[in-house]
PDB file of C-alpha atoms in Angstrom:
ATOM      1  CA  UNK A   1     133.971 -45.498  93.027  1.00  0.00           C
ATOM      2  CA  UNK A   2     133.698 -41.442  92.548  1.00  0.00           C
ATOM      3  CA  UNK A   3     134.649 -42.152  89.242  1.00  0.00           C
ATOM      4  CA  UNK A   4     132.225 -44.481  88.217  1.00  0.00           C
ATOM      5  CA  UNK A   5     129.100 -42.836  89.644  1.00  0.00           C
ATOM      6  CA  UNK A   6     130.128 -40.062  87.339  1.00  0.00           C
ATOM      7  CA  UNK A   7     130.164 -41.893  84.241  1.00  0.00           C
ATOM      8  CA  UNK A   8     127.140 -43.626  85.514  1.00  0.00           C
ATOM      9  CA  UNK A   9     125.528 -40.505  85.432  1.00  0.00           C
ATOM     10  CA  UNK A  10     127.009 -38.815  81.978  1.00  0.00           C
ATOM     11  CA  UNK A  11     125.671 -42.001  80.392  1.00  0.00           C
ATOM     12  CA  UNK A  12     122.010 -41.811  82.372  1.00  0.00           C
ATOM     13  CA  UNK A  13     121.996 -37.778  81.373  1.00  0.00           C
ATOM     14  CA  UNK A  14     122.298 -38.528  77.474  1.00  0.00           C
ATOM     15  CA  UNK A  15     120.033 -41.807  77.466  1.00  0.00           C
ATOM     16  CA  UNK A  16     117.229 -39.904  79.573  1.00  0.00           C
ATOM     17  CA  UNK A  17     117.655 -36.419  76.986  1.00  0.00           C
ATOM     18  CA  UNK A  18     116.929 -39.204  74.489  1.00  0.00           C
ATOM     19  CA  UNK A  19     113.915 -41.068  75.933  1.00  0.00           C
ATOM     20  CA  UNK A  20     112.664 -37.414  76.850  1.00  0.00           C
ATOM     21  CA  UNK A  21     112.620 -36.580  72.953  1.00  0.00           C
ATOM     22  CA  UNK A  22     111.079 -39.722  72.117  1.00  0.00           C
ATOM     23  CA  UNK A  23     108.259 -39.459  74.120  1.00  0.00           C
ATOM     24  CA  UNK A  24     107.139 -35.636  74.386  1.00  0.00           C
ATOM     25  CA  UNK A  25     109.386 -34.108  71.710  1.00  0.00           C
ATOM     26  CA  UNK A  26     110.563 -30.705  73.636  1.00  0.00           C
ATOM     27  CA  UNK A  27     110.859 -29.003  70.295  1.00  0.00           C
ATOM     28  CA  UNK A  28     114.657 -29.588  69.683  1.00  0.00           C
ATOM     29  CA  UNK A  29     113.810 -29.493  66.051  1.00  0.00           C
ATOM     30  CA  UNK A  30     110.724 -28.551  63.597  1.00  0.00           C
ATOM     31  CA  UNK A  31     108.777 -29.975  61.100  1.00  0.00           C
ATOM     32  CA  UNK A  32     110.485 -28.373  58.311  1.00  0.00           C
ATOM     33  CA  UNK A  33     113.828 -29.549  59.869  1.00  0.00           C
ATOM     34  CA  UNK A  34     112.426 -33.252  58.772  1.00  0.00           C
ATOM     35  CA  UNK A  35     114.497 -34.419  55.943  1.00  0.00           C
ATOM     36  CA  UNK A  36     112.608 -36.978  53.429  1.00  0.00           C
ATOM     37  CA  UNK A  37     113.779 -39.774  51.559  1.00  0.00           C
ATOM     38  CA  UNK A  38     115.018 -39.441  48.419  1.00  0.00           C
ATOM     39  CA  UNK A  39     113.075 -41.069  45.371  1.00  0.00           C
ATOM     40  CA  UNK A  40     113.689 -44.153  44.200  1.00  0.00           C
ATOM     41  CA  UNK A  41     112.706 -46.560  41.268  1.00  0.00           C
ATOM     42  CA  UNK A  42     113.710 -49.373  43.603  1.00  0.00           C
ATOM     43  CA  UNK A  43     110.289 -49.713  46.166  1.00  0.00           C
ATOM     44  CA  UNK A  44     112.225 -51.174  49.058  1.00  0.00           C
ATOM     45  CA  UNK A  45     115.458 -48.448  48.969  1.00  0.00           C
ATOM     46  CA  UNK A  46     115.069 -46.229  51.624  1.00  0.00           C
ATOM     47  CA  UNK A  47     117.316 -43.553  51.130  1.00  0.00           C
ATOM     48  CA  UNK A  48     118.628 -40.139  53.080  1.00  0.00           C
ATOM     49  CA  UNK A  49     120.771 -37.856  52.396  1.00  0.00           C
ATOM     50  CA  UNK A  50     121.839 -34.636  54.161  1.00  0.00           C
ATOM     51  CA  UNK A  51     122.032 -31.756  53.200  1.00  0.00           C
ATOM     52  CA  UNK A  52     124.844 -30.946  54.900  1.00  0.00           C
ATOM     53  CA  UNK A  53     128.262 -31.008  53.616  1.00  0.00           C
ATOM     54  CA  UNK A  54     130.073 -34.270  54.909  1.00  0.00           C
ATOM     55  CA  UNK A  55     127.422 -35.761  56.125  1.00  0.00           C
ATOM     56  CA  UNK A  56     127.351 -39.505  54.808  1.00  0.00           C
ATOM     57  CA  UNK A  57     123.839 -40.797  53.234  1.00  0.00           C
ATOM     58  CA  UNK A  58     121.698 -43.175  55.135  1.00  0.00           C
ATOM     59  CA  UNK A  59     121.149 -46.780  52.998  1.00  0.00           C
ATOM     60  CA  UNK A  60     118.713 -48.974  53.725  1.00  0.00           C
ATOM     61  CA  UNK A  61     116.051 -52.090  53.016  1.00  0.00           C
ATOM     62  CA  UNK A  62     112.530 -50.980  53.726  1.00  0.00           C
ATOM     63  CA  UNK A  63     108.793 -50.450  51.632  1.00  0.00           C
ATOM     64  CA  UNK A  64     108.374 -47.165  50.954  1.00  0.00           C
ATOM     65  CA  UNK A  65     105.286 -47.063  53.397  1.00  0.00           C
ATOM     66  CA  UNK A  66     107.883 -47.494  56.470  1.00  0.00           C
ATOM     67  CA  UNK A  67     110.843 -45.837  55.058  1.00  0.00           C
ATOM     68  CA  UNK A  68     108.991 -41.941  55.181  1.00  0.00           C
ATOM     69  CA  UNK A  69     108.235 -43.032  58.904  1.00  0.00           C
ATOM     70  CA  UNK A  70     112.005 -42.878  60.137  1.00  0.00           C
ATOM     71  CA  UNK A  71     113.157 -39.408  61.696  1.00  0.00           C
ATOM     72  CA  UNK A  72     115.831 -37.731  60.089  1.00  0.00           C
ATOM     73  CA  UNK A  73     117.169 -34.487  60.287  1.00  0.00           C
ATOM     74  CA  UNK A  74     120.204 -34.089  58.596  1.00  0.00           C
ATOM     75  CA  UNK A  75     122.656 -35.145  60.803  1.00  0.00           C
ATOM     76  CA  UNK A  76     124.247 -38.830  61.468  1.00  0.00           C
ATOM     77  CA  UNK A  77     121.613 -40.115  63.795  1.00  0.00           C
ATOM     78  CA  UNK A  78     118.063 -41.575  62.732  1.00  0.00           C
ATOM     79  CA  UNK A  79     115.492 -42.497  64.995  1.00  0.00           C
ATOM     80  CA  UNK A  80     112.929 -45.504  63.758  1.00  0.00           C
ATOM     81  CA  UNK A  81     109.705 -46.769  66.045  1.00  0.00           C
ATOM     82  CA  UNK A  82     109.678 -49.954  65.657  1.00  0.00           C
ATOM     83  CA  UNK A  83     106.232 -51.844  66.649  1.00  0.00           C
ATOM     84  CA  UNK A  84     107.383 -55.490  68.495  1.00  0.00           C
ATOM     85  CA  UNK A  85     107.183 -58.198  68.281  1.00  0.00           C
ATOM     86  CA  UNK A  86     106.076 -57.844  64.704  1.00  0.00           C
ATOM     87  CA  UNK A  87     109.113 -55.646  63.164  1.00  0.00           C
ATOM     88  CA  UNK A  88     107.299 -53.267  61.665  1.00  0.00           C
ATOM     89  CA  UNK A  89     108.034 -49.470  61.456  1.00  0.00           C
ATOM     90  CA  UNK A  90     105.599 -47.268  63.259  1.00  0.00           C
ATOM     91  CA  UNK A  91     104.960 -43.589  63.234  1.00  0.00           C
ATOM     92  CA  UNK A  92     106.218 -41.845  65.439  1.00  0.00           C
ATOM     93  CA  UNK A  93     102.910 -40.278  66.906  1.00  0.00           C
ATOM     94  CA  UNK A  94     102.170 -43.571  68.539  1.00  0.00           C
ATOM     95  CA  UNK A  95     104.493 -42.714  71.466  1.00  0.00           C
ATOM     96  CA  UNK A  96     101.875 -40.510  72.730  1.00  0.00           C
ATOM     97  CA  UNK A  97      99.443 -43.624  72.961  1.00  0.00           C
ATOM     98  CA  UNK A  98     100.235 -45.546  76.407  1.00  0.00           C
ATOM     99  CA  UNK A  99      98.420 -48.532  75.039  1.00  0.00           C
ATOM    100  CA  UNK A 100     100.970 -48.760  72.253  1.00  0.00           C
ATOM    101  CA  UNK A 101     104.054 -47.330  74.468  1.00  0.00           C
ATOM    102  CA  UNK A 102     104.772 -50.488  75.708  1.00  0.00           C
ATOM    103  CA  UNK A 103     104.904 -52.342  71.960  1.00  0.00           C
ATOM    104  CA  UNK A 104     107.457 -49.820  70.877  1.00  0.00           C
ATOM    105  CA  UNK A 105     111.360 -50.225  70.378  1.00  0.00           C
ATOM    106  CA  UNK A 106     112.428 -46.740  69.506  1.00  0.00           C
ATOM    107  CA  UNK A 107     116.254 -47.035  67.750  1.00  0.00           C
ATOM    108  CA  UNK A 108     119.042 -44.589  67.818  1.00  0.00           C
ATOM    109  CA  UNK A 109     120.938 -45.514  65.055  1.00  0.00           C
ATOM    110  CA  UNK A 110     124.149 -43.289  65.048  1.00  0.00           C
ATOM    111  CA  UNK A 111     126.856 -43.654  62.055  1.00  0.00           C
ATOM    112  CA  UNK A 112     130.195 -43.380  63.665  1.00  0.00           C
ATOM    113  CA  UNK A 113     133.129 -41.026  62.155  1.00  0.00           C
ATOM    114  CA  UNK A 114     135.064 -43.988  61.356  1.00  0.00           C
ATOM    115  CA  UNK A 115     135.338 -47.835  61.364  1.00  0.00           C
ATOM    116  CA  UNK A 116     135.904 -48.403  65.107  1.00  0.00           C
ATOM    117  CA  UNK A 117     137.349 -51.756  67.300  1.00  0.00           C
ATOM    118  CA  UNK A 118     137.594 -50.299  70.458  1.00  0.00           C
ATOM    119  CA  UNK A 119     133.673 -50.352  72.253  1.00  0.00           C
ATOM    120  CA  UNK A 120     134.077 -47.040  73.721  1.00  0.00           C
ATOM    121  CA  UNK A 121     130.499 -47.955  75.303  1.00  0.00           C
ATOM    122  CA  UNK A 122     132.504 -50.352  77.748  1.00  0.00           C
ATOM    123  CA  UNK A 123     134.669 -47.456  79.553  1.00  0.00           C
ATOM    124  CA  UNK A 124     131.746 -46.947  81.921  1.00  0.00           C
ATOM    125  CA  UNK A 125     132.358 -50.455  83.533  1.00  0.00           C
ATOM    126  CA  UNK A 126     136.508 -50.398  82.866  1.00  0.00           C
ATOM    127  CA  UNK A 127     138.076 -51.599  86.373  1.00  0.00           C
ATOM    128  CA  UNK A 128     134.818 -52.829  87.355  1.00  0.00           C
ATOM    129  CA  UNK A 129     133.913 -56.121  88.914  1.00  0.00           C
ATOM    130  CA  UNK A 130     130.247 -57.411  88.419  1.00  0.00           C
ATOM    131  CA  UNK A 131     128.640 -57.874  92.039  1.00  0.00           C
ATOM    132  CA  UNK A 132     126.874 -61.047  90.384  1.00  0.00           C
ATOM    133  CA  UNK A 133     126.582 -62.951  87.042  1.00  0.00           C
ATOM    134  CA  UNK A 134     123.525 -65.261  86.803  1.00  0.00           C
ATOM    135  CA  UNK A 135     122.958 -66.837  82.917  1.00  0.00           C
ATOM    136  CA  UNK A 136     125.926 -64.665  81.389  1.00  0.00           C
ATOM    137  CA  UNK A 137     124.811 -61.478  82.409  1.00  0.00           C
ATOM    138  CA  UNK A 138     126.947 -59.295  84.373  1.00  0.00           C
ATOM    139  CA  UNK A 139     125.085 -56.843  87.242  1.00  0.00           C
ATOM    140  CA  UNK A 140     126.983 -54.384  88.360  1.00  0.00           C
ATOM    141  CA  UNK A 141     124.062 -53.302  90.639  1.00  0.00           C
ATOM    142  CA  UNK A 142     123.193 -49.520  92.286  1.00  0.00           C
ATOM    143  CA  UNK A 143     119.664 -48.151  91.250  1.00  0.00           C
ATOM    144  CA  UNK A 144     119.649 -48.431  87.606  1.00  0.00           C
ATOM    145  CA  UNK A 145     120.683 -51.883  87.345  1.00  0.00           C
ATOM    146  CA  UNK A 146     123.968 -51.459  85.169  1.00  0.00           C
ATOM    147  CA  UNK A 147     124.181 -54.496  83.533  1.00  0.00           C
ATOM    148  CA  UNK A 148     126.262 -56.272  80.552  1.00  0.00           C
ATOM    149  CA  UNK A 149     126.175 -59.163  78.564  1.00  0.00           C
ATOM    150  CA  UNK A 150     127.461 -60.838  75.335  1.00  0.00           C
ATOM    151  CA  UNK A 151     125.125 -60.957  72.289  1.00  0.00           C
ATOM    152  CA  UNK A 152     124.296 -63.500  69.758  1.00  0.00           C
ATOM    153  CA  UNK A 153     125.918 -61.512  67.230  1.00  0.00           C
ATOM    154  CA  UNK A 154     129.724 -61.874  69.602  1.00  0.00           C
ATOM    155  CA  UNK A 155     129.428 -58.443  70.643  1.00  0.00           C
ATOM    156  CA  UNK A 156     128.594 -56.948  74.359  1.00  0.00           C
ATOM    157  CA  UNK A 157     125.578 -55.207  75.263  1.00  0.00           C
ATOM    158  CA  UNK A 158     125.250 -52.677  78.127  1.00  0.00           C
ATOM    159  CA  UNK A 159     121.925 -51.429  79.260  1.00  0.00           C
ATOM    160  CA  UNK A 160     119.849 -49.966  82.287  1.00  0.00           C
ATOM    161  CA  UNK A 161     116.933 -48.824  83.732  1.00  0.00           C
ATOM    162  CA  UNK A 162     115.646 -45.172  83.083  1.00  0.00           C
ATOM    163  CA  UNK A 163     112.460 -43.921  84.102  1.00  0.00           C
ATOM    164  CA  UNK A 164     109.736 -46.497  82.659  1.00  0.00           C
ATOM    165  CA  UNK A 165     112.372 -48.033  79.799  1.00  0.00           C
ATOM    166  CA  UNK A 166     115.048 -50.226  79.691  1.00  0.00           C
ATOM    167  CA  UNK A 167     117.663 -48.422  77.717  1.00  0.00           C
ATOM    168  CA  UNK A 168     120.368 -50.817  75.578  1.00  0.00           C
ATOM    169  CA  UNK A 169     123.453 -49.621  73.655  1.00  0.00           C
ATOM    170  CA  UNK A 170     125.954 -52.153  71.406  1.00  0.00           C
ATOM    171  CA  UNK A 171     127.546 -51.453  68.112  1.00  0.00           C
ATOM    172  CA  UNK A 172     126.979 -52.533  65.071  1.00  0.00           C
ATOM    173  CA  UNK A 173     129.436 -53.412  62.095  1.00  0.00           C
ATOM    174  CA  UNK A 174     132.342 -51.075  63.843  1.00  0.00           C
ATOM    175  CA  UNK A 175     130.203 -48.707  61.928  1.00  0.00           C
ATOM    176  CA  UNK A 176     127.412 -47.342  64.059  1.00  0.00           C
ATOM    177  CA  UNK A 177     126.337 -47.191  67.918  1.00  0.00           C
ATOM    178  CA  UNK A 178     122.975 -48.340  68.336  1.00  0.00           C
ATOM    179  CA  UNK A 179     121.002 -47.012  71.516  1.00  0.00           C
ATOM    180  CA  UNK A 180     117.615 -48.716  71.678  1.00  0.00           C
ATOM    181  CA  UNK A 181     114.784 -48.363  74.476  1.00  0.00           C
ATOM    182  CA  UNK A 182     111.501 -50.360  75.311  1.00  0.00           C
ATOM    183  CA  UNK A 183     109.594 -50.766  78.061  1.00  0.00           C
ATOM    184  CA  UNK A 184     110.356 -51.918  81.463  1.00  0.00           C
ATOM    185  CA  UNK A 185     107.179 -54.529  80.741  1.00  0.00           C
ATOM    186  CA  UNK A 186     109.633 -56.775  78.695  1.00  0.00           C
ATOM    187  CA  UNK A 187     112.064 -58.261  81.034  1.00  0.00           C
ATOM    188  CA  UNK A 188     114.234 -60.806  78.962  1.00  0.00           C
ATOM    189  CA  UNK A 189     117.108 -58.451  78.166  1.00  0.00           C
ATOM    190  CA  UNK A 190     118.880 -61.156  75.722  1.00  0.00           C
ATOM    191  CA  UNK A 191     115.341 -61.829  73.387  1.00  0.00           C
ATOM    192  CA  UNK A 192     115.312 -58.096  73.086  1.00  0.00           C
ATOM    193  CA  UNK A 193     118.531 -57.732  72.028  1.00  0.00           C
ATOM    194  CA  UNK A 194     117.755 -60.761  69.541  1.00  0.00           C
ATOM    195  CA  UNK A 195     114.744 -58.676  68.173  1.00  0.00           C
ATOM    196  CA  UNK A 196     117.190 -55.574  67.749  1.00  0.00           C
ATOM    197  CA  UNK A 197     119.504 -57.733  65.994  1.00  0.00           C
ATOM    198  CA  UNK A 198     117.007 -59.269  63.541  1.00  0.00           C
ATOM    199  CA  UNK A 199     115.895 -56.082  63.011  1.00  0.00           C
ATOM    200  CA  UNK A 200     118.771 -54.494  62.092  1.00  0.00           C
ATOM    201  CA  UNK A 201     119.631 -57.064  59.725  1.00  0.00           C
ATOM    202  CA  UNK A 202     116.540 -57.052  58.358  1.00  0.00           C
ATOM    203  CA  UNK A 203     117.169 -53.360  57.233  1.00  0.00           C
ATOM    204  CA  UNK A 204     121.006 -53.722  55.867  1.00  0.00           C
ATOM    205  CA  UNK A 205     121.622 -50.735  56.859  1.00  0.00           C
ATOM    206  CA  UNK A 206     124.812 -48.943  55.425  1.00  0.00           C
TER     207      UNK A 206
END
């Protein structure tokens, strides 16, 4: 039990450092950290590259006028408002606006070091038994709601409460973790995860 209130509360530390960058951005990087997309003929690539040594380009499916909205700074993580239920790509600025707060899906899209079949998301709930399963998803109860389910894609989706968001994590492709928040207002867990999905496929990203 020790154990897992521990790991409940690595996994709560990260996903609230996250939602706490989202919304007031503490200053973990600058402006002139941003790095910009790289030109294109092609009006719908969206294209990033780092400038650091290693550091595989971000690919992806989007109209110029979104693509220079997406946070990037270099590393293997980008972070991309999304405005629901519409699927469009929103500036970031618009998390400062509580009237638009609660039609955001902010995505952590985070390009893993290799092709991966083990969901190393699930070792929070390993030896775990659900105190109740009602419409295929698994609550494992205590304050943030812990709870688990399988998407439409095959693939099982973990999320919980923090603060005023409901914070989701699956993979995608065996190639990237996806950690994706919205508000506590939208309480169908599986139709978000549906609007994820579409959206990520909508961007074939790579």
């Amino acid at each position: 039990e020790r154990d897992f209130v521990m790991k409940c509360l690595r996994w709560l530390l990260v996903t609230v450092s996250l939602i706490a960058f989202a919304h007031y951005k503490l200053g973990l990087f600058s402006g002139s950290h941003i790095v910009r997309p790289s030109p294109s003929i092609d009006p719908f690539e969206c294209r990033f590259a780092s400038p650091v040594k290693n550091v595989l380009p971000f690919e992806m499916r989007l109209p110029e006028s979104e693509c220079r909205l997406i946070e990037y700074f270099g590393s293997n993580v980008i972070t991309i408002y999304v405005e629901y239920p519409a699927m469009k790509v929103v500036a970031p600025q618009q998390r400062a606006r509580d009237t638009a707060k609660d039609q955001l899906v902010i995505f952590w899209i985070v390009r893993l070091s290799s092709s991966v079949h083990h969901d190393k998301n699930a070792t929070i709930f390993s030896g775990r038994t659900p105190v109740s399963v009602f419409d295929g998803i698994e609550n494992y109860g205590g304050v943030d709601g812990f709870i688990r389910f399988v998407g439409c894609d095959g693939r099982s989706v973990y999320a919980t409460n923090v603060l005023d968001a409901t914070s989701v994590r699956r993979l995608l492709d065996h190639r990237f973790n996806v950690i994706y928040n919205y508000s506590n207002s939208f309480m169908d867990v599986k139709k978000m995860d549906r609007f994820a999905l579409g959206f990520l496929g909508k961007l074939t990203i790579k």
